[in-house]
mmCIF file of C-alpha atoms and ligand atoms in Angstrom:
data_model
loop_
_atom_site.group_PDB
_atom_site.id
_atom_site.type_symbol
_atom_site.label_atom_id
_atom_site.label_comp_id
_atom_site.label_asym_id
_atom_site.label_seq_id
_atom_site.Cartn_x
_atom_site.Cartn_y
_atom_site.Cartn_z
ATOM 1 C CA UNK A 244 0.000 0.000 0.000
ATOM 2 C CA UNK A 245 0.901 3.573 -0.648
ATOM 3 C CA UNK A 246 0.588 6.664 1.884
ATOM 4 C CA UNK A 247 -2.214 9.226 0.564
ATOM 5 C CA UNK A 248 -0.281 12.661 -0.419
ATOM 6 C CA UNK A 249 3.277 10.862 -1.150
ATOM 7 C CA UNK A 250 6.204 13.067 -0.400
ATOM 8 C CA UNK A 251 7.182 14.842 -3.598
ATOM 9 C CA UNK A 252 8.633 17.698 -2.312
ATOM 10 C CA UNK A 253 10.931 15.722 0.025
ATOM 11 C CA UNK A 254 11.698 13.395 -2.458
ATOM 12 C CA UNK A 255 12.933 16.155 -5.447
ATOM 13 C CA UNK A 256 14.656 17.582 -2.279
ATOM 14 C CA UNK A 257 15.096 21.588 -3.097
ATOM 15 C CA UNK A 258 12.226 23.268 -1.500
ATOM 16 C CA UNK A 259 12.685 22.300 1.825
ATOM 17 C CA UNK A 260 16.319 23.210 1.591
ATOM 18 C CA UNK A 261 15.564 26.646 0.633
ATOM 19 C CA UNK A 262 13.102 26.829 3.175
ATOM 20 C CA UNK A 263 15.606 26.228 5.858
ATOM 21 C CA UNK A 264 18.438 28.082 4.372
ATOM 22 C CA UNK A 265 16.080 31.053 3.989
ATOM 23 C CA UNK A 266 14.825 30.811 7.891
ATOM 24 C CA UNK A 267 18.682 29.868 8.815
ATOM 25 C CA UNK A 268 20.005 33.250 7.323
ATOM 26 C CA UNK A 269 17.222 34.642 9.891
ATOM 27 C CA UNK A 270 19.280 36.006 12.768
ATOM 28 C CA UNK A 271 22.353 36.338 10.741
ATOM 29 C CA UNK A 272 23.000 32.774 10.727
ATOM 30 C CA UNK A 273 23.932 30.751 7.401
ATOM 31 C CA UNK A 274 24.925 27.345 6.574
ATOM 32 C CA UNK A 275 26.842 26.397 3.827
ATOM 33 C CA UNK A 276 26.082 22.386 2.981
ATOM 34 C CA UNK A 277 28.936 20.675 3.810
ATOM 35 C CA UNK A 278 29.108 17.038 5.139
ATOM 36 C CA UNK A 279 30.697 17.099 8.427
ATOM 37 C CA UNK A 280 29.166 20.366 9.682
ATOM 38 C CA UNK A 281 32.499 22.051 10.140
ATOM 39 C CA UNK A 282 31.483 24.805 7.649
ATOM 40 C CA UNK A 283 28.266 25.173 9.245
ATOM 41 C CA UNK A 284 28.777 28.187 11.394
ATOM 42 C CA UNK A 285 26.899 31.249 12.905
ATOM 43 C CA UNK A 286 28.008 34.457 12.178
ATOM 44 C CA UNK A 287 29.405 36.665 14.820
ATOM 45 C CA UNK A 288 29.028 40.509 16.414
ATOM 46 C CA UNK A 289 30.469 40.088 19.325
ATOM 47 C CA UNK A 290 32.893 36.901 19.802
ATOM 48 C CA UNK A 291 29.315 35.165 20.074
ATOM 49 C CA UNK A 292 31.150 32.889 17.624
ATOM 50 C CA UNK A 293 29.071 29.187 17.927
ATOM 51 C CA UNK A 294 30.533 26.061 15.785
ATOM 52 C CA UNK A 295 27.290 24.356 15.335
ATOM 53 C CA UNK A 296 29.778 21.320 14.887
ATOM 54 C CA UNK A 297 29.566 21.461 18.887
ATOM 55 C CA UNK A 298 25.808 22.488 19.122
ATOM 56 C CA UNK A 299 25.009 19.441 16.662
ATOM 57 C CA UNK A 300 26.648 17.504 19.168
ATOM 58 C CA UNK A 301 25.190 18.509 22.302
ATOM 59 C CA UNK A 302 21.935 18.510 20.450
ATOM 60 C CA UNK A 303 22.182 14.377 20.037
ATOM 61 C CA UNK A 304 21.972 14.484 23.974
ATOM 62 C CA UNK A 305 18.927 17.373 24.444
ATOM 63 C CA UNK A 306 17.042 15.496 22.164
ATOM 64 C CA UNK A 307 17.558 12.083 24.136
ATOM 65 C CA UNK A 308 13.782 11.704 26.118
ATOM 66 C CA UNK A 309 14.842 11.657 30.041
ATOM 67 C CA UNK A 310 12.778 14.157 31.315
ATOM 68 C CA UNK A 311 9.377 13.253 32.879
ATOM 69 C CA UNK A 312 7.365 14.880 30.843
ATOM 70 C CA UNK A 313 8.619 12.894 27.577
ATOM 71 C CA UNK A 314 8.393 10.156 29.392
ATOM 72 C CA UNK A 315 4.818 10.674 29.947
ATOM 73 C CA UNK A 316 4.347 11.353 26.189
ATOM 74 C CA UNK A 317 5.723 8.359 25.314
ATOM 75 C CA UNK A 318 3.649 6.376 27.712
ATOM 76 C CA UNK A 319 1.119 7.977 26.486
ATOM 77 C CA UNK A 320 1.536 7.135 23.007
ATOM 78 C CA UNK A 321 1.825 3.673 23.914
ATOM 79 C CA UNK A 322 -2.060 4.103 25.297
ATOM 80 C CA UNK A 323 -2.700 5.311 22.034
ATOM 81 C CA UNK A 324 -1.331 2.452 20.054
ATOM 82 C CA UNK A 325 -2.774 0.109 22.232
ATOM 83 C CA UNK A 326 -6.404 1.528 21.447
ATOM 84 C CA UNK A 327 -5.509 1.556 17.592
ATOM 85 C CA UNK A 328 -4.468 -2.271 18.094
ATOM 86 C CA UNK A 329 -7.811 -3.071 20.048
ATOM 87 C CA UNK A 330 -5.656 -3.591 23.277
ATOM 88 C CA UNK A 331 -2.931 -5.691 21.351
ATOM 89 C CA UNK A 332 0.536 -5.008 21.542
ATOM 90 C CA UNK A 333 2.186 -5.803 18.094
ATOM 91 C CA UNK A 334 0.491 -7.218 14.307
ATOM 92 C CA UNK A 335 2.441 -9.961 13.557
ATOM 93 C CA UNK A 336 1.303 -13.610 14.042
ATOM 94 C CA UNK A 337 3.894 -14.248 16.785
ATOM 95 C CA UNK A 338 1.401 -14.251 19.657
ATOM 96 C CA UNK A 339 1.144 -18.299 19.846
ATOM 97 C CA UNK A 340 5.269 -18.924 19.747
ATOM 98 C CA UNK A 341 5.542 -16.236 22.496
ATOM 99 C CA UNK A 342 2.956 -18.210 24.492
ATOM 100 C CA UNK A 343 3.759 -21.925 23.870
ATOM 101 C CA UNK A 344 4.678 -23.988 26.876
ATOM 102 C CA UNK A 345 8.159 -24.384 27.925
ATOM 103 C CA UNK A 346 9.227 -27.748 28.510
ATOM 104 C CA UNK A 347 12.032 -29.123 29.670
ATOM 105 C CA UNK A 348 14.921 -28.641 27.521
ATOM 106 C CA UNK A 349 13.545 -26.087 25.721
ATOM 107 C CA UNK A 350 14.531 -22.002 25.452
ATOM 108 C CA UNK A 351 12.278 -19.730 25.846
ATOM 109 C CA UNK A 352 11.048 -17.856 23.230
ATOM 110 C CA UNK A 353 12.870 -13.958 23.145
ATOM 111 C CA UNK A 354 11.885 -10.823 22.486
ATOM 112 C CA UNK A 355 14.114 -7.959 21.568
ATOM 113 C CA UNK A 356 12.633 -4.083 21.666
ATOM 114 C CA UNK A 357 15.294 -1.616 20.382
ATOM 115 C CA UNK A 358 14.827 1.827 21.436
ATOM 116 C CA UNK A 359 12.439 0.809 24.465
ATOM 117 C CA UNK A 360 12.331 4.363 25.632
ATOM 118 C CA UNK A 361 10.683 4.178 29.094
ATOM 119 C CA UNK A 362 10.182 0.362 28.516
ATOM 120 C CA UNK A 363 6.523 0.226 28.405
ATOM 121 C CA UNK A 364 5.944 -2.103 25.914
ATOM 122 C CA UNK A 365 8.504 -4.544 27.020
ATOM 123 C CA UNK A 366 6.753 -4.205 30.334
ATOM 124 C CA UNK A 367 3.433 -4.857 28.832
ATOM 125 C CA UNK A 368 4.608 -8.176 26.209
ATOM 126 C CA UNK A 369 6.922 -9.559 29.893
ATOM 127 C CA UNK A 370 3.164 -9.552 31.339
ATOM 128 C CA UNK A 371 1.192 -10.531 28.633
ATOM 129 C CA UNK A 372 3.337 -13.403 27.597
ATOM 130 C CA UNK A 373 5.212 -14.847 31.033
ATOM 131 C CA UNK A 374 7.005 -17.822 28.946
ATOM 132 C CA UNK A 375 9.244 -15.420 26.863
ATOM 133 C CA UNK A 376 12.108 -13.430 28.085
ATOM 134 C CA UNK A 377 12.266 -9.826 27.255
ATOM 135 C CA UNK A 378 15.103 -8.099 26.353
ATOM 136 C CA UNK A 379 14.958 -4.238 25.495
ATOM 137 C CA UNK A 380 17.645 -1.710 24.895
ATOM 138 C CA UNK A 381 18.060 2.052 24.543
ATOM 139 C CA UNK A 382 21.028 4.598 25.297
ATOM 140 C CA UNK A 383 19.130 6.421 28.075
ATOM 141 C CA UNK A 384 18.664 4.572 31.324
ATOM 142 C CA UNK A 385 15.322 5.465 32.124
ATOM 143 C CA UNK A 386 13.429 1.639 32.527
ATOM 144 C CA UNK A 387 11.862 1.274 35.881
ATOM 145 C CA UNK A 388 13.161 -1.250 38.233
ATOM 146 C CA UNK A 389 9.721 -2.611 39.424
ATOM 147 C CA UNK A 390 9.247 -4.578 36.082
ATOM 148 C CA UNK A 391 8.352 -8.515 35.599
ATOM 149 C CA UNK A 392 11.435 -11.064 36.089
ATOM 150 C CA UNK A 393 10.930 -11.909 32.409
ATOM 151 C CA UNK A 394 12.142 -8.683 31.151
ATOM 152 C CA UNK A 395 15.611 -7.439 30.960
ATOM 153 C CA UNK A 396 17.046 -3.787 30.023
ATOM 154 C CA UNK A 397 20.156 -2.814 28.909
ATOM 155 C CA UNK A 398 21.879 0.500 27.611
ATOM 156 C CA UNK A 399 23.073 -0.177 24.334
ATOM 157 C CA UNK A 400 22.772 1.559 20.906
ATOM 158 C CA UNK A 401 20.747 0.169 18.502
ATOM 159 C CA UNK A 402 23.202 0.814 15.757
ATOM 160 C CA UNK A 403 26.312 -0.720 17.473
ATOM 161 C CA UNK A 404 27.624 -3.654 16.072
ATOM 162 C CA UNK A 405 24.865 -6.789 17.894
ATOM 163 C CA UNK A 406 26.059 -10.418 18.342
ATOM 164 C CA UNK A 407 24.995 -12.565 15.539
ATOM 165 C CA UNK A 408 23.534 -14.744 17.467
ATOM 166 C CA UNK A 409 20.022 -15.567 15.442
ATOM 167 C CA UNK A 410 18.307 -15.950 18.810
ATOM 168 C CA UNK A 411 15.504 -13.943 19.032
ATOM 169 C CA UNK A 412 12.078 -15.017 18.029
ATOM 170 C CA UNK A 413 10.210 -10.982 17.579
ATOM 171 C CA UNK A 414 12.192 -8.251 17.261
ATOM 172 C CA UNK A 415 10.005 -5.128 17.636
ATOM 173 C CA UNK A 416 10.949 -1.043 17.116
ATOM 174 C CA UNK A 417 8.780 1.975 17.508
ATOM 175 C CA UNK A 418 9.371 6.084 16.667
ATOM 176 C CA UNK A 419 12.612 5.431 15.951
ATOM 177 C CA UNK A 420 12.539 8.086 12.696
ATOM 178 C CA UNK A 421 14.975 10.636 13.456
ATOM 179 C CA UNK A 422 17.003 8.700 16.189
ATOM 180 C CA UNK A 423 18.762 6.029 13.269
ATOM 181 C CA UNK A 424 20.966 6.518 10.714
ATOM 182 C CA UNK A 425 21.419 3.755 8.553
ATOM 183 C CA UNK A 426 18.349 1.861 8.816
ATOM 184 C CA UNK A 427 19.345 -0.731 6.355
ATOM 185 C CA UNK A 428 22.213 -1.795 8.699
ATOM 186 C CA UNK A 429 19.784 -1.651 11.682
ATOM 187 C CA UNK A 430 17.326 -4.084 9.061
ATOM 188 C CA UNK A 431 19.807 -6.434 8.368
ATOM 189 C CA UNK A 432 21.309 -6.942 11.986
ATOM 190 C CA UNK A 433 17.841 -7.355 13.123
ATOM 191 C CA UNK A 434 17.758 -10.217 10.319
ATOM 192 C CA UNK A 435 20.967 -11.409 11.372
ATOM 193 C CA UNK A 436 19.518 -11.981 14.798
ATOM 194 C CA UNK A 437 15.789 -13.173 14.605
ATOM 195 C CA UNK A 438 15.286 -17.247 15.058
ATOM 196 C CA UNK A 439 14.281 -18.850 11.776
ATOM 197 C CA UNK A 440 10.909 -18.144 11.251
ATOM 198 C CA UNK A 441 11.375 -15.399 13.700
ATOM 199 C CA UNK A 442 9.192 -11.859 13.126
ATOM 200 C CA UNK A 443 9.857 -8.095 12.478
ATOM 201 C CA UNK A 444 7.804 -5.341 13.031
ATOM 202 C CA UNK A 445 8.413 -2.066 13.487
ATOM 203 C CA UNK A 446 6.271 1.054 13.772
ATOM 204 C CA UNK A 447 6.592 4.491 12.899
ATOM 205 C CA UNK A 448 4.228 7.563 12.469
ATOM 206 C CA UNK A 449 4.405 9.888 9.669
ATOM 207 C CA UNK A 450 5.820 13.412 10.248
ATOM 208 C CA UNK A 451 3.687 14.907 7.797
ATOM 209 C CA UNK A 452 -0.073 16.050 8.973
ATOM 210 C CA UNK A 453 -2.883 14.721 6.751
ATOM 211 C CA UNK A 454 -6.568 15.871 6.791
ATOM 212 C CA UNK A 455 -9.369 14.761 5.538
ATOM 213 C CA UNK A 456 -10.180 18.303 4.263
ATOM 214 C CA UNK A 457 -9.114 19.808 1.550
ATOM 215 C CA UNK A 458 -6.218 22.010 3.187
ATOM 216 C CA UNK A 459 -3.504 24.254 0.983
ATOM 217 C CA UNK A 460 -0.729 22.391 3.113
ATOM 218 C CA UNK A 461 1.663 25.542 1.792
ATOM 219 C CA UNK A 462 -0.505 28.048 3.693
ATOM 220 C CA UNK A 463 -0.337 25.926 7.162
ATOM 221 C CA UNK A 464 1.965 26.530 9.541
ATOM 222 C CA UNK A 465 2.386 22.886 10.587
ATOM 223 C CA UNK A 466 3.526 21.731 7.190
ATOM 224 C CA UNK A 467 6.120 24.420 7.037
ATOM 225 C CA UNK A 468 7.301 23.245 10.669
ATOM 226 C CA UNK A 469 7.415 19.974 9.745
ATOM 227 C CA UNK A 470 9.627 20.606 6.501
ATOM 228 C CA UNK A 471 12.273 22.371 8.803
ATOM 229 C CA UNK A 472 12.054 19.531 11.048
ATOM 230 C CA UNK A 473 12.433 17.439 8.643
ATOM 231 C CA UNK A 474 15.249 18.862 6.836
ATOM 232 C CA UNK A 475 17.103 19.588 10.092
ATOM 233 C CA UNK A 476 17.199 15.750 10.893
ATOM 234 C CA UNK A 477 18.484 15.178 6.875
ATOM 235 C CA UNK A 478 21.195 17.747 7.866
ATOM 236 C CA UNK A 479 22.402 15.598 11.123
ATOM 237 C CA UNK A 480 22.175 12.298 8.972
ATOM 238 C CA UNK A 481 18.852 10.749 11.332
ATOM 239 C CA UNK A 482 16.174 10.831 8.644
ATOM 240 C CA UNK A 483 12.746 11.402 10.499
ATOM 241 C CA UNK A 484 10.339 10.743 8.209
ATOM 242 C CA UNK A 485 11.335 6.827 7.155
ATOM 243 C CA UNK A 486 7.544 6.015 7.821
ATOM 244 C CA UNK A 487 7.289 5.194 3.912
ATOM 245 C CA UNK A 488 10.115 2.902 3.714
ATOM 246 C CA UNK A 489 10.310 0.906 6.146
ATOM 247 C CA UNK A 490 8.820 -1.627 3.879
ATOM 248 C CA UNK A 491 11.819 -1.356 1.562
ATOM 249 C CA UNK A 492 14.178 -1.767 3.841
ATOM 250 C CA UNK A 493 12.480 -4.996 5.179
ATOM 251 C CA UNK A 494 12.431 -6.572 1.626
ATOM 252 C CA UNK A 495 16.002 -5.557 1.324
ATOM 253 C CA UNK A 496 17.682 -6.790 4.083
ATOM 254 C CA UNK A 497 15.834 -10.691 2.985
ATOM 255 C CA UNK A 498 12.630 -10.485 5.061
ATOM 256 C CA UNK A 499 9.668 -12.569 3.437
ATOM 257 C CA UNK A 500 6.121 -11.749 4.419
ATOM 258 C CA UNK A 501 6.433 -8.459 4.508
ATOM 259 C CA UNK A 502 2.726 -6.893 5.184
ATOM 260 C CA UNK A 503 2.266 -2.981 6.102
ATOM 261 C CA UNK A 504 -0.919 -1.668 8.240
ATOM 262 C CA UNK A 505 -1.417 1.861 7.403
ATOM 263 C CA UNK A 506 -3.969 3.717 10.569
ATOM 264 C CA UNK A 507 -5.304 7.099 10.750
ATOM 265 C CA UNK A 508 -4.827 8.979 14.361
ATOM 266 C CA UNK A 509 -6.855 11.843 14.686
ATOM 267 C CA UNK A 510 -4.777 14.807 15.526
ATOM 268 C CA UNK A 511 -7.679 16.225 17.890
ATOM 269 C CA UNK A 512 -11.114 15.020 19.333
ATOM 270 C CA UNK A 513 -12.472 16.076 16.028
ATOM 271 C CA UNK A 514 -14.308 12.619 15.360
ATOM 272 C CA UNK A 515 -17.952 11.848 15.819
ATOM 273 C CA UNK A 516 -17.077 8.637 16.732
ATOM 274 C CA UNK A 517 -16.305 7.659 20.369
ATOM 275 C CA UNK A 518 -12.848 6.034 19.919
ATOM 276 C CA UNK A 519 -11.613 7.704 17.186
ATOM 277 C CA UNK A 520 -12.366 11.156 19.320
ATOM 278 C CA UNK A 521 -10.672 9.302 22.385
ATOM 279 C CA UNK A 522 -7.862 8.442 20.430
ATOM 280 C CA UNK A 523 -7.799 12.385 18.760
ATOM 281 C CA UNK A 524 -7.519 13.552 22.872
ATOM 282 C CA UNK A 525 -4.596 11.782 23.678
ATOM 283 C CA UNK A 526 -2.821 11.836 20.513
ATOM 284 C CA UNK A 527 -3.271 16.084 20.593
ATOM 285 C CA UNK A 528 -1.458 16.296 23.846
ATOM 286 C CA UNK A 529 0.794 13.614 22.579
ATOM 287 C CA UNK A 530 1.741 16.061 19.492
ATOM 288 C CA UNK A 531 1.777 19.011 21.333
ATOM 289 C CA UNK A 532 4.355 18.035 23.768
ATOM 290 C CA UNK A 533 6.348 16.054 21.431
ATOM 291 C CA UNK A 534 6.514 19.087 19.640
ATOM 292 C CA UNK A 535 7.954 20.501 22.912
ATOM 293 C CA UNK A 536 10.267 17.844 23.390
ATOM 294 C CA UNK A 537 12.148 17.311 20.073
ATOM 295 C CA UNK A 538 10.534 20.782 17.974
ATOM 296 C CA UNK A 539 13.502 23.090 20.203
ATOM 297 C CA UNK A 540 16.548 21.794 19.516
ATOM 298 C CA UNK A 541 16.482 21.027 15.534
ATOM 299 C CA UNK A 542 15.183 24.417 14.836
ATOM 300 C CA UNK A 543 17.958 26.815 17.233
ATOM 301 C CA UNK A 544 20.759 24.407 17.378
ATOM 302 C CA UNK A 545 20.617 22.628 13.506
ATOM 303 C CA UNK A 546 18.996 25.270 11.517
ATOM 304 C CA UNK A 547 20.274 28.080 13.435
ATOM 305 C CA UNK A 548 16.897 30.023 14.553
ATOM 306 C CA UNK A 549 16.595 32.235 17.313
ATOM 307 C CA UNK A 550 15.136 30.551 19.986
ATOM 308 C CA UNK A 551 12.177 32.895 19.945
ATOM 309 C CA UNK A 552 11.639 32.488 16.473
ATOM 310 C CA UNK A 553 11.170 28.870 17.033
ATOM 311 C CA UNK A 554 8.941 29.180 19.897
ATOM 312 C CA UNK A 555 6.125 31.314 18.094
ATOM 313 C CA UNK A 556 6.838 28.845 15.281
ATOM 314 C CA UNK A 557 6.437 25.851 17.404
ATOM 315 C CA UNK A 558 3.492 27.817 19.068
ATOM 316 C CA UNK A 559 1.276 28.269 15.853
ATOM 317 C CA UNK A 560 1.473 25.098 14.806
ATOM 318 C CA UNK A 561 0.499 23.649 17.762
ATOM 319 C CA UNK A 562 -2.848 25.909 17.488
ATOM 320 C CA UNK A 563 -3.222 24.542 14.134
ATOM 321 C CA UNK A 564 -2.893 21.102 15.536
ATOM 322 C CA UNK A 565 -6.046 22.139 18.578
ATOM 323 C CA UNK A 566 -8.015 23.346 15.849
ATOM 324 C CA UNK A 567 -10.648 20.547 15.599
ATOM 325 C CA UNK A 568 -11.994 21.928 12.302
ATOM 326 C CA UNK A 569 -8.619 21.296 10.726
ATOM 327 C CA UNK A 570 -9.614 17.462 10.781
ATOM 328 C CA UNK A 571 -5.792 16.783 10.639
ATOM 329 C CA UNK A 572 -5.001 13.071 11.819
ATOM 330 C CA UNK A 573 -1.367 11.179 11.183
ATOM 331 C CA UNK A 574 -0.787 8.455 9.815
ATOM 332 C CA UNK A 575 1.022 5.217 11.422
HETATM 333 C C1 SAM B 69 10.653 8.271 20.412
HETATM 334 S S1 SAM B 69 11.427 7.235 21.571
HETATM 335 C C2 SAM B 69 10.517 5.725 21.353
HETATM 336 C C3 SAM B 69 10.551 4.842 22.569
HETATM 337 C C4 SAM B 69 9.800 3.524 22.460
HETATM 338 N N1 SAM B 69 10.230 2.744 21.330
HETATM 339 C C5 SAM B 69 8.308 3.731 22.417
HETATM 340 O O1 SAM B 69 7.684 3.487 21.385
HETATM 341 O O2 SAM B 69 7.720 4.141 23.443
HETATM 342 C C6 SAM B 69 12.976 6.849 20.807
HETATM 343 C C7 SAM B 69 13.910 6.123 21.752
HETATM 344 O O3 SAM B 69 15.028 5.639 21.009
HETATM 345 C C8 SAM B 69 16.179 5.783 21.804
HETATM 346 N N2 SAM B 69 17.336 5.756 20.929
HETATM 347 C C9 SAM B 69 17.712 6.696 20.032
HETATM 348 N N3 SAM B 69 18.812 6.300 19.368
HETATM 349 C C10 SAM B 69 19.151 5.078 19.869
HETATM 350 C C11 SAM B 69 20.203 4.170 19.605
HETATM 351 N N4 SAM B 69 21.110 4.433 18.679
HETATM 352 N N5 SAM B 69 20.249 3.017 20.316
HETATM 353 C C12 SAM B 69 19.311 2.752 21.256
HETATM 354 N N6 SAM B 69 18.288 3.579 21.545
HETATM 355 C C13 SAM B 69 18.212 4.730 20.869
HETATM 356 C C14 SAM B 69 15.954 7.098 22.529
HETATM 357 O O4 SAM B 69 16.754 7.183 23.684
HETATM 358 C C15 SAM B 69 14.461 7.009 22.841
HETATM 359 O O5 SAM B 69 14.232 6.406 24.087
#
């Protein structure tokens, strides 16, 4: 299946590079393209003279979600894709190997989540499914201890070379656009790794608003904040919006079966219908402080935009996104 409104601007690449050069010269900042940053300065007054070289760097650890409030966003979210999956926790038919009976002499059947974030769905599959060990990783150390015996975490990164081990049985990411950057590595260690007849699946929402109006996208706010966004991650080498090919990279790395589930979320409680306007609730405050979270730093530190500049950026399009008679929703 194909996403509604494909990405043509993103994929014949100039506009959104103007864009950002035009809002990076804002503030007497410019960028010159160069591929290890090192010519991407800000110009000075003052001695106010800022490699973004450094600020890139420092921005990999802003952007890393260990405050509380992210971490309620993401648990949030994981309400949210629970409701979408009717309470389930993943697609793929792996539910009856996670739950057969262990005899003796037998492993247990493993489950790997990369990126885990605050570990909630590891938490959730170590309850739902007590005969499988649970191993999940991520570079912040922000699990809980309180968790099931059947689930493990470790700080690792994802794109660190794993053990090729072919032991795990599911291997499961979500939101990981923007934090990876080569993907088809990352597809074809998780290959490397999963049991045969082992399962992949991996989530990821679209950055790009949808609507099911008929909205001049080049007029809204959002749409231009996304682009930015967008092209700031490009700039750092952590593509964000990989929701669209995923799929590829699946088929490329040697996976077989490859199936892709394509759901609306509303963006507000804009929805007649009862779920779908539940769903449209959370997933506003969900975007709104995501935007908080991750909007900041890509903006100031990667494009070079006054903070304040940002902010009443950041600030309209999160109006656009309360709006309930924009009817925007994302797509996952
Ligand atoms: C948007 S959060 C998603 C968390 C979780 N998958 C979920 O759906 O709730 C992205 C997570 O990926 C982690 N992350 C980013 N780059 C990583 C890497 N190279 N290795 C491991 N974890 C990484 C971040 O620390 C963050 O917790």
């Amino acid at each position: 299946m194909s996403l509604p409104n494909p990405l043509p601007e993103l994929e014949s690449g100039p506009l959104p590079y103007a864009e950002a050069l035009r809002l990076a010269q804002l503030g007497s900042h410019h960028i010159v393209p160069d591929d290890d940053f090192s010519a991407i300065t800000a110009d000075s007054d003052e001695g106010s003279y800022v490699s973004l070289t450094q600020s890139v760097i420092d921005y990999q650890y802003e952007k890393l979600p260990n405050d509380e409030k992210e971490q309620n966003r993401l648990d949030l979210f994981h309400h949210v894709f629970r409701m979408l999956l009717n309470g389930d926790l993943f697609t793929a038919p792996v539910a009856d190997r996670l739950r057969a009976p262990v005899g003796p002499g037998m492993r247990r059947p493993r489950v790997l989540d990369l990126g885990t974030g605050t570990g909630i769905w590891a938490i959730d599959v170590a309850d739902e499914f007590p005969n499988a060990d649970v191993v999940a990783n991520d570079l912040s150390p922000i699990q809980p201890q309180n968790v099931p015996t059947n689930v493990r975490f470790e700080v690792d990164d994802v794109e660190s070379q794993w053990p090729r081990s072919r032991v795990f049985d599911f291997i499961h990411c979500r939101t990981l656009g923007g934090a990876i950057s080569d993907w088809s590595a990352l597809y074809k260690q998780a290959y490397d790794n999963l049991a045969p007849g082992g399962w992949f699946e991996a989530t990821e929402v679209r950055m790009r608003m949808d609507s099911d109006k008929d909205i001049d996208w080049e007029k809204t706010t959002i749409h231009y904040m996304t682009r930015l966004f967008i092209h700031a991650l490009q700039l750092i080498g952590k593509p964000a919006e990989v929701a669209h090919l995923h799929r590829g990279w699946m088929i490329q790395a040697g996976f077989t079966n490859v199936t892709e589930r394509l759901e609306r979320i509303p963006s507000s409680p804009w929805p007649k219908d009862k779920k779908l306007k539940e769903l449209g609730y959370y997933h506003m405050h969900n975007l709104v402080d995501a935007m908080d979270s991750y909007g900041l730093a890509p903006l100031t530190r990667i494009l070079g935009m006054e903070r304040v500049e940002a902010e009443v950026l950041i600030a309209a399009a999160r109006a656009e996104i309360r709006n309930r008679k924009n009817h925007y929703y994302s797509v996952v």
